[in-house]
PDB file of C-alpha atoms in Angstrom:
ATOM      1  CA  UNK D  74      -3.098   4.226   6.390  1.00 76.00           C
ATOM      2  CA  UNK D  75      -5.652   3.659   3.700  1.00 86.00           C
ATOM      3  CA  UNK D  76      -7.610   0.761   4.926  1.00 92.00           C
ATOM      4  CA  UNK D  77     -10.179   0.728   7.686  1.00 95.00           C
ATOM      5  CA  UNK D  78     -11.128  -2.705   9.254  1.00 95.00           C
ATOM      6  CA  UNK D  79     -13.926  -4.456  11.021  1.00 95.00           C
ATOM      7  CA  UNK D  80     -12.990  -7.847  12.243  1.00 94.00           C
ATOM      8  CA  UNK D  81     -11.845  -9.883   9.146  1.00 95.00           C
ATOM      9  CA  UNK D  82     -13.421  -7.224   6.773  1.00 97.00           C
ATOM     10  CA  UNK D  83     -11.427  -4.209   5.318  1.00 97.00           C
ATOM     11  CA  UNK D  84     -12.342  -1.492   3.088  1.00 98.00           C
ATOM     12  CA  UNK D  85     -10.753   1.379   1.150  1.00 98.00           C
ATOM     13  CA  UNK D  86     -11.197   4.111  -1.514  1.00 98.00           C
ATOM     14  CA  UNK D  87      -8.966   4.405  -4.566  1.00 97.00           C
ATOM     15  CA  UNK D  88      -8.972   7.632  -6.647  1.00 96.00           C
ATOM     16  CA  UNK D  89      -7.678   6.935 -10.263  1.00 95.00           C
ATOM     17  CA  UNK D  90      -6.372   3.585  -9.039  1.00 93.00           C
ATOM     18  CA  UNK D  91      -4.458   4.829  -6.078  1.00 95.00           C
ATOM     19  CA  UNK D  92      -5.514   3.987  -2.536  1.00 96.00           C
ATOM     20  CA  UNK D  93      -6.059   7.288  -0.516  1.00 95.00           C
ATOM     21  CA  UNK D  94      -5.101   8.015   2.925  1.00 95.00           C
ATOM     22  CA  UNK D  95      -7.949   7.429   5.691  1.00 95.00           C
ATOM     23  CA  UNK D  96      -8.017  10.317   8.229  1.00 94.00           C
ATOM     24  CA  UNK D  97      -9.772  10.428  11.806  1.00 93.00           C
ATOM     25  CA  UNK D  98     -10.562   6.757  11.779  1.00 95.00           C
ATOM     26  CA  UNK D  99     -13.382   5.818  14.199  1.00 94.00           C
ATOM     27  CA  UNK D 100     -14.377   2.200  15.162  1.00 91.00           C
ATOM     28  CA  UNK D 101     -16.677   0.150  17.141  1.00 90.00           C
ATOM     29  CA  UNK D 102     -17.594  -3.446  17.045  1.00 88.00           C
ATOM     30  CA  UNK D 103     -19.492  -3.380  13.684  1.00 93.00           C
ATOM     31  CA  UNK D 104     -18.865  -0.048  12.169  1.00 96.00           C
ATOM     32  CA  UNK D 105     -16.110   2.151  11.090  1.00 97.00           C
ATOM     33  CA  UNK D 106     -15.693   5.571   9.648  1.00 96.00           C
ATOM     34  CA  UNK D 107     -12.978   7.939   8.334  1.00 96.00           C
ATOM     35  CA  UNK D 108     -12.310  11.044   6.104  1.00 95.00           C
ATOM     36  CA  UNK D 109     -10.890  10.672   2.594  1.00 96.00           C
ATOM     37  CA  UNK D 110      -9.771  13.535   0.309  1.00 94.00           C
ATOM     38  CA  UNK D 111     -11.996  13.997  -2.807  1.00 94.00           C
ATOM     39  CA  UNK D 112     -10.630  15.709  -6.125  1.00 93.00           C
ATOM     40  CA  UNK D 113     -13.237  17.226  -8.510  1.00 92.00           C
ATOM     41  CA  UNK D 114     -13.173  15.502 -11.735  1.00 93.00           C
ATOM     42  CA  UNK D 115     -11.380  12.336 -10.541  1.00 95.00           C
ATOM     43  CA  UNK D 116     -12.707   8.893 -10.723  1.00 97.00           C
ATOM     44  CA  UNK D 117     -12.872   6.617  -7.834  1.00 98.00           C
ATOM     45  CA  UNK D 118     -13.721   3.026  -6.539  1.00 98.00           C
ATOM     46  CA  UNK D 119     -15.024   1.438  -3.483  1.00 98.00           C
ATOM     47  CA  UNK D 120     -13.089  -1.591  -2.385  1.00 98.00           C
ATOM     48  CA  UNK D 121     -13.318  -4.260   0.173  1.00 97.00           C
ATOM     49  CA  UNK D 122     -11.753  -7.618   1.244  1.00 98.00           C
ATOM     50  CA  UNK D 123     -12.948 -10.424   3.217  1.00 97.00           C
ATOM     51  CA  UNK D 124     -10.105 -12.343   4.996  1.00 96.00           C
ATOM     52  CA  UNK D 125     -11.863 -15.546   5.610  1.00 96.00           C
ATOM     53  CA  UNK D 126     -15.085 -15.618   3.692  1.00 96.00           C
ATOM     54  CA  UNK D 127     -16.547 -17.662   6.514  1.00 96.00           C
ATOM     55  CA  UNK D 128     -20.334 -16.747   5.431  1.00 96.00           C
ATOM     56  CA  UNK D 129     -21.721 -15.500   2.300  1.00 96.00           C
ATOM     57  CA  UNK D 130     -22.405 -11.720   2.233  1.00 97.00           C
ATOM     58  CA  UNK D 131     -24.375  -9.225   0.364  1.00 97.00           C
ATOM     59  CA  UNK D 132     -22.619  -5.822  -0.123  1.00 97.00           C
ATOM     60  CA  UNK D 133     -24.607  -2.425  -0.559  1.00 97.00           C
ATOM     61  CA  UNK D 134     -22.798   0.609  -1.704  1.00 97.00           C
ATOM     62  CA  UNK D 135     -24.534   3.954  -0.907  1.00 96.00           C
ATOM     63  CA  UNK D 136     -23.234   7.216  -2.273  1.00 96.00           C
ATOM     64  CA  UNK D 137     -24.658  10.478  -1.249  1.00 92.00           C
ATOM     65  CA  UNK D 138     -27.472   8.510   0.390  1.00 90.00           C
ATOM     66  CA  UNK D 139     -28.371   6.604  -2.888  1.00 91.00           C
ATOM     67  CA  UNK D 140     -28.033   2.900  -3.477  1.00 93.00           C
ATOM     68  CA  UNK D 141     -25.530   2.565  -6.466  1.00 92.00           C
ATOM     69  CA  UNK D 142     -24.457  -1.100  -6.311  1.00 92.00           C
ATOM     70  CA  UNK D 143     -25.304  -4.545  -4.697  1.00 92.00           C
ATOM     71  CA  UNK D 144     -23.205  -7.556  -5.080  1.00 94.00           C
ATOM     72  CA  UNK D 145     -22.740 -10.918  -3.326  1.00 94.00           C
ATOM     73  CA  UNK D 146     -19.407 -12.457  -2.079  1.00 96.00           C
ATOM     74  CA  UNK D 147     -19.885 -16.187  -1.633  1.00 96.00           C
ATOM     75  CA  UNK D 148     -18.343 -18.304   1.223  1.00 95.00           C
ATOM     76  CA  UNK D 149     -15.003 -20.001   0.867  1.00 96.00           C
ATOM     77  CA  UNK D 150     -16.202 -23.428   2.172  1.00 95.00           C
ATOM     78  CA  UNK D 151     -18.777 -24.213  -0.917  1.00 93.00           C
ATOM     79  CA  UNK D 152     -16.979 -21.840  -3.324  1.00 93.00           C
ATOM     80  CA  UNK D 153     -13.247 -21.879  -2.739  1.00 95.00           C
ATOM     81  CA  UNK D 154     -12.059 -20.348  -6.033  1.00 94.00           C
ATOM     82  CA  UNK D 155     -14.152 -17.145  -5.668  1.00 93.00           C
ATOM     83  CA  UNK D 156     -12.204 -13.956  -4.981  1.00 94.00           C
ATOM     84  CA  UNK D 157     -11.825 -12.516  -1.441  1.00 97.00           C
ATOM     85  CA  UNK D 158     -11.774  -8.932  -2.689  1.00 97.00           C
ATOM     86  CA  UNK D 159     -14.223  -6.671  -4.812  1.00 96.00           C
ATOM     87  CA  UNK D 160     -13.951  -3.275  -6.264  1.00 97.00           C
ATOM     88  CA  UNK D 161     -16.884  -1.132  -7.496  1.00 96.00           C
ATOM     89  CA  UNK D 162     -16.042   1.888  -9.614  1.00 96.00           C
ATOM     90  CA  UNK D 163     -19.286   2.311 -11.700  1.00 95.00           C
ATOM     91  CA  UNK D 164     -23.027   1.920 -12.104  1.00 92.00           C
ATOM     92  CA  UNK D 165     -24.578   0.130 -15.057  1.00 90.00           C
ATOM     93  CA  UNK D 166     -27.266   2.353 -16.918  1.00 88.00           C
ATOM     94  CA  UNK D 167     -28.221  -0.251 -19.485  1.00 88.00           C
ATOM     95  CA  UNK D 168     -27.527  -3.729 -20.639  1.00 86.00           C
ATOM     96  CA  UNK D 169     -24.910  -2.375 -22.805  1.00 88.00           C
ATOM     97  CA  UNK D 170     -23.655   0.795 -21.107  1.00 92.00           C
ATOM     98  CA  UNK D 171     -22.273   2.108 -17.621  1.00 91.00           C
ATOM     99  CA  UNK D 172     -21.047   5.247 -15.977  1.00 94.00           C
ATOM    100  CA  UNK D 173     -17.959   5.718 -13.671  1.00 96.00           C
ATOM    101  CA  UNK D 174     -18.239   7.115 -10.279  1.00 97.00           C
ATOM    102  CA  UNK D 175     -16.661  10.578 -10.053  1.00 97.00           C
ATOM    103  CA  UNK D 176     -16.229  13.500  -7.757  1.00 96.00           C
ATOM    104  CA  UNK D 177     -17.503  16.795  -8.751  1.00 92.00           C
ATOM    105  CA  UNK D 178     -17.945  20.421  -7.375  1.00 87.00           C
ATOM    106  CA  UNK D 179     -21.475  21.364  -6.143  1.00 82.00           C
ATOM    107  CA  UNK D 180     -23.063  24.269  -7.873  1.00 78.00           C
ATOM    108  CA  UNK D 181     -24.187  27.030  -5.246  1.00 76.00           C
ATOM    109  CA  UNK D 182     -27.068  29.456  -5.802  1.00 71.00           C
ATOM    110  CA  UNK D 183     -28.988  32.066  -3.884  1.00 68.00           C
ATOM    111  CA  UNK D 184     -32.145  31.420  -5.915  1.00 65.00           C
ATOM    112  CA  UNK D 185     -35.190  30.770  -3.778  1.00 61.00           C
ATOM    113  CA  UNK D 186     -36.267  27.883  -6.131  1.00 63.00           C
ATOM    114  CA  UNK D 187     -33.433  25.688  -4.160  1.00 61.00           C
ATOM    115  CA  UNK D 188     -34.319  26.602  -0.727  1.00 64.00           C
ATOM    116  CA  UNK D 189     -35.619  22.843  -0.293  1.00 62.00           C
ATOM    117  CA  UNK D 190     -32.219  21.805  -0.581  1.00 60.00           C
ATOM    118  CA  UNK D 191     -31.273  23.333   2.761  1.00 62.00           C
ATOM    119  CA  UNK D 192     -32.506  20.367   4.591  1.00 63.00           C
ATOM    120  CA  UNK D 193     -32.161  17.803   1.841  1.00 59.00           C
ATOM    121  CA  UNK D 194     -28.454  17.852   1.384  1.00 56.00           C
ATOM    122  CA  UNK D 195     -27.322  16.233   4.655  1.00 62.00           C
ATOM    123  CA  UNK D 196     -26.434  12.890   2.879  1.00 74.00           C
ATOM    124  CA  UNK D 197     -24.030  14.493   0.360  1.00 83.00           C
ATOM    125  CA  UNK D 198     -20.539  13.774   1.266  1.00 89.00           C
ATOM    126  CA  UNK D 199     -20.862  10.114   2.243  1.00 94.00           C
ATOM    127  CA  UNK D 200     -19.792   6.728   0.773  1.00 97.00           C
ATOM    128  CA  UNK D 201     -21.119   3.920   2.652  1.00 97.00           C
ATOM    129  CA  UNK D 202     -20.468   0.086   2.415  1.00 98.00           C
ATOM    130  CA  UNK D 203     -22.875  -2.212   4.177  1.00 98.00           C
ATOM    131  CA  UNK D 204     -22.106  -5.866   4.470  1.00 98.00           C
ATOM    132  CA  UNK D 205     -25.075  -8.319   5.256  1.00 98.00           C
ATOM    133  CA  UNK D 206     -25.132 -11.879   6.216  1.00 97.00           C
ATOM    134  CA  UNK D 207     -27.285 -14.078   3.983  1.00 96.00           C
ATOM    135  CA  UNK D 208     -28.304 -17.674   3.454  1.00 94.00           C
ATOM    136  CA  UNK D 209     -27.841 -18.745  -0.103  1.00 93.00           C
ATOM    137  CA  UNK D 210     -30.427 -21.124  -1.700  1.00 91.00           C
ATOM    138  CA  UNK D 211     -29.191 -21.305  -5.212  1.00 90.00           C
ATOM    139  CA  UNK D 212     -26.356 -19.973  -7.488  1.00 89.00           C
ATOM    140  CA  UNK D 213     -26.454 -20.073 -11.388  1.00 86.00           C
ATOM    141  CA  UNK D 214     -24.471 -18.152 -13.871  1.00 83.00           C
ATOM    142  CA  UNK D 215     -26.533 -15.761 -15.977  1.00 83.00           C
ATOM    143  CA  UNK D 216     -25.931 -12.680 -18.140  1.00 82.00           C
ATOM    144  CA  UNK D 217     -26.601  -9.636 -15.906  1.00 78.00           C
ATOM    145  CA  UNK D 218     -29.897  -8.011 -16.837  1.00 77.00           C
ATOM    146  CA  UNK D 219     -30.047  -4.177 -15.911  1.00 73.00           C
ATOM    147  CA  UNK D 220     -32.866  -3.176 -13.723  1.00 73.00           C
ATOM    148  CA  UNK D 221     -34.143   0.054 -15.453  1.00 74.00           C
ATOM    149  CA  UNK D 222     -35.687   2.955 -13.585  1.00 68.00           C
ATOM    150  CA  UNK D 223     -32.930   3.585 -10.578  1.00 74.00           C
ATOM    151  CA  UNK D 224     -32.214   7.253 -10.023  1.00 77.00           C
ATOM    152  CA  UNK D 225     -28.820   8.501 -11.028  1.00 77.00           C
ATOM    153  CA  UNK D 226     -26.144  10.662  -9.430  1.00 83.00           C
ATOM    154  CA  UNK D 227     -26.072  13.901 -11.491  1.00 73.00           C
ATOM    155  CA  UNK D 228     -24.794  17.488 -11.059  1.00 70.00           C
ATOM    156  CA  UNK D 229     -26.368  18.967  -7.864  1.00 70.00           C
ATOM    157  CA  UNK D 230     -27.317  22.664  -7.245  1.00 68.00           C
ATOM    158  CA  UNK D 231     -27.904  23.607  -3.681  1.00 69.00           C
ATOM    159  CA  UNK D 232     -28.874  26.855  -1.897  1.00 60.00           C
ATOM    160  CA  UNK D 233     -26.128  28.884  -0.438  1.00 64.00           C
ATOM    161  CA  UNK D 234     -27.664  28.567   3.093  1.00 62.00           C
ATOM    162  CA  UNK D 235     -27.145  24.825   3.114  1.00 64.00           C
ATOM    163  CA  UNK D 236     -24.174  24.371   5.384  1.00 54.00           C
ATOM    164  CA  UNK D 237     -24.263  20.531   5.159  1.00 56.00           C
ATOM    165  CA  UNK D 238     -23.645  19.944   1.752  1.00 56.00           C
ATOM    166  CA  UNK D 239     -19.997  20.673   1.529  1.00 63.00           C
ATOM    167  CA  UNK D 240     -18.198  21.576  -1.754  1.00 82.00           C
ATOM    168  CA  UNK D 241     -17.971  18.292  -3.473  1.00 87.00           C
ATOM    169  CA  UNK D 242     -20.427  15.466  -4.287  1.00 88.00           C
ATOM    170  CA  UNK D 243     -20.492  12.424  -6.513  1.00 94.00           C
ATOM    171  CA  UNK D 244     -21.743  12.174 -10.040  1.00 93.00           C
ATOM    172  CA  UNK D 245     -21.875   9.427 -12.699  1.00 92.00           C
ATOM    173  CA  UNK D 246     -19.435  10.229 -15.447  1.00 92.00           C
ATOM    174  CA  UNK D 247     -19.876   9.963 -19.098  1.00 93.00           C
ATOM    175  CA  UNK D 248     -21.817   6.996 -20.488  1.00 92.00           C
ATOM    176  CA  UNK D 249     -19.717   4.252 -22.345  1.00 93.00           C
ATOM    177  CA  UNK D 250     -20.369   0.959 -23.918  1.00 94.00           C
ATOM    178  CA  UNK D 251     -19.575  -2.029 -21.782  1.00 90.00           C
ATOM    179  CA  UNK D 252     -21.294  -5.438 -22.586  1.00 85.00           C
ATOM    180  CA  UNK D 253     -23.287  -7.184 -19.774  1.00 83.00           C
ATOM    181  CA  UNK D 254     -20.952  -9.589 -17.902  1.00 80.00           C
ATOM    182  CA  UNK D 255     -21.869 -13.119 -16.809  1.00 83.00           C
ATOM    183  CA  UNK D 256     -22.330 -13.118 -13.138  1.00 81.00           C
ATOM    184  CA  UNK D 257     -23.396 -15.514 -10.333  1.00 84.00           C
ATOM    185  CA  UNK D 258     -27.034 -15.093  -9.672  1.00 87.00           C
ATOM    186  CA  UNK D 259     -27.802 -15.818  -6.117  1.00 88.00           C
ATOM    187  CA  UNK D 260     -31.292 -16.709  -4.689  1.00 91.00           C
ATOM    188  CA  UNK D 261     -31.439 -16.469  -0.972  1.00 90.00           C
ATOM    189  CA  UNK D 262     -32.309 -14.344   2.062  1.00 94.00           C
ATOM    190  CA  UNK D 263     -31.015 -11.871   4.467  1.00 93.00           C
ATOM    191  CA  UNK D 264     -30.235 -13.452   7.909  1.00 93.00           C
ATOM    192  CA  UNK D 265     -30.124 -10.318  10.234  1.00 92.00           C
ATOM    193  CA  UNK D 266     -32.098  -7.114  10.651  1.00 93.00           C
ATOM    194  CA  UNK D 267     -28.851  -5.083  10.829  1.00 95.00           C
ATOM    195  CA  UNK D 268     -25.770  -5.479   8.611  1.00 97.00           C
ATOM    196  CA  UNK D 269     -22.769  -7.333   9.992  1.00 97.00           C
ATOM    197  CA  UNK D 270     -20.377  -4.371   9.120  1.00 97.00           C
ATOM    198  CA  UNK D 271     -20.791  -0.736   7.941  1.00 98.00           C
ATOM    199  CA  UNK D 272     -18.067   1.342   6.492  1.00 98.00           C
ATOM    200  CA  UNK D 273     -18.559   5.046   6.174  1.00 97.00           C
ATOM    201  CA  UNK D 274     -16.151   7.189   4.171  1.00 97.00           C
ATOM    202  CA  UNK D 275     -16.833  10.950   4.539  1.00 95.00           C
ATOM    203  CA  UNK D 276     -15.162  12.769   1.616  1.00 94.00           C
ATOM    204  CA  UNK D 277     -14.107  16.383   1.189  1.00 91.00           C
ATOM    205  CA  UNK D 278     -11.636  18.326  -0.617  1.00 89.00           C
ATOM    206  CA  UNK D 279      -8.129  18.080   0.996  1.00 76.00           C
ATOM    207  CA  UNK D 280      -6.946  21.457   2.220  1.00 64.00           C
TER     208      UNK D 280
END
């Protein structure tokens, strides 16, 4: 099984275009988690599907604790021709460039300059997809404009005493040219204080 499900929502990870096995699936009413195998140097995507599109949703993709992508899936009633599925495999780095998500090996050191990473590395090893219900006020097609200043996922160096970091993390791959797309710019508001669904993929090397 590669897909984990919460009601009408399902999510999965693809590595180099192939859906990977989900291990140790745990679920409750609005959250689901599992383990997936990571491979250093391999690119991956975060994918999800909405069976009904009953309500519009905002999706947040957080990798190793960092927000890497936000996007909107509109409801089927007002927007019947919009897609029910989304795949996210990169972060935009400018109006004309982007970088793909990629698993990488963590560099471990015994240097005291990195002792601060012992407690700071607990978020490494997770890919989280949050789905939030929203109320849409207006939708207009626009050329996507990059928001500069966001942190990037780069090579991590952690102290050898850190037991929580694992051996892999996620980096942004090489930057390449990609013209800014035309997207639906949505104005609206979040309806709830908590997400309607949370998918958590914990990744580690397959042994």
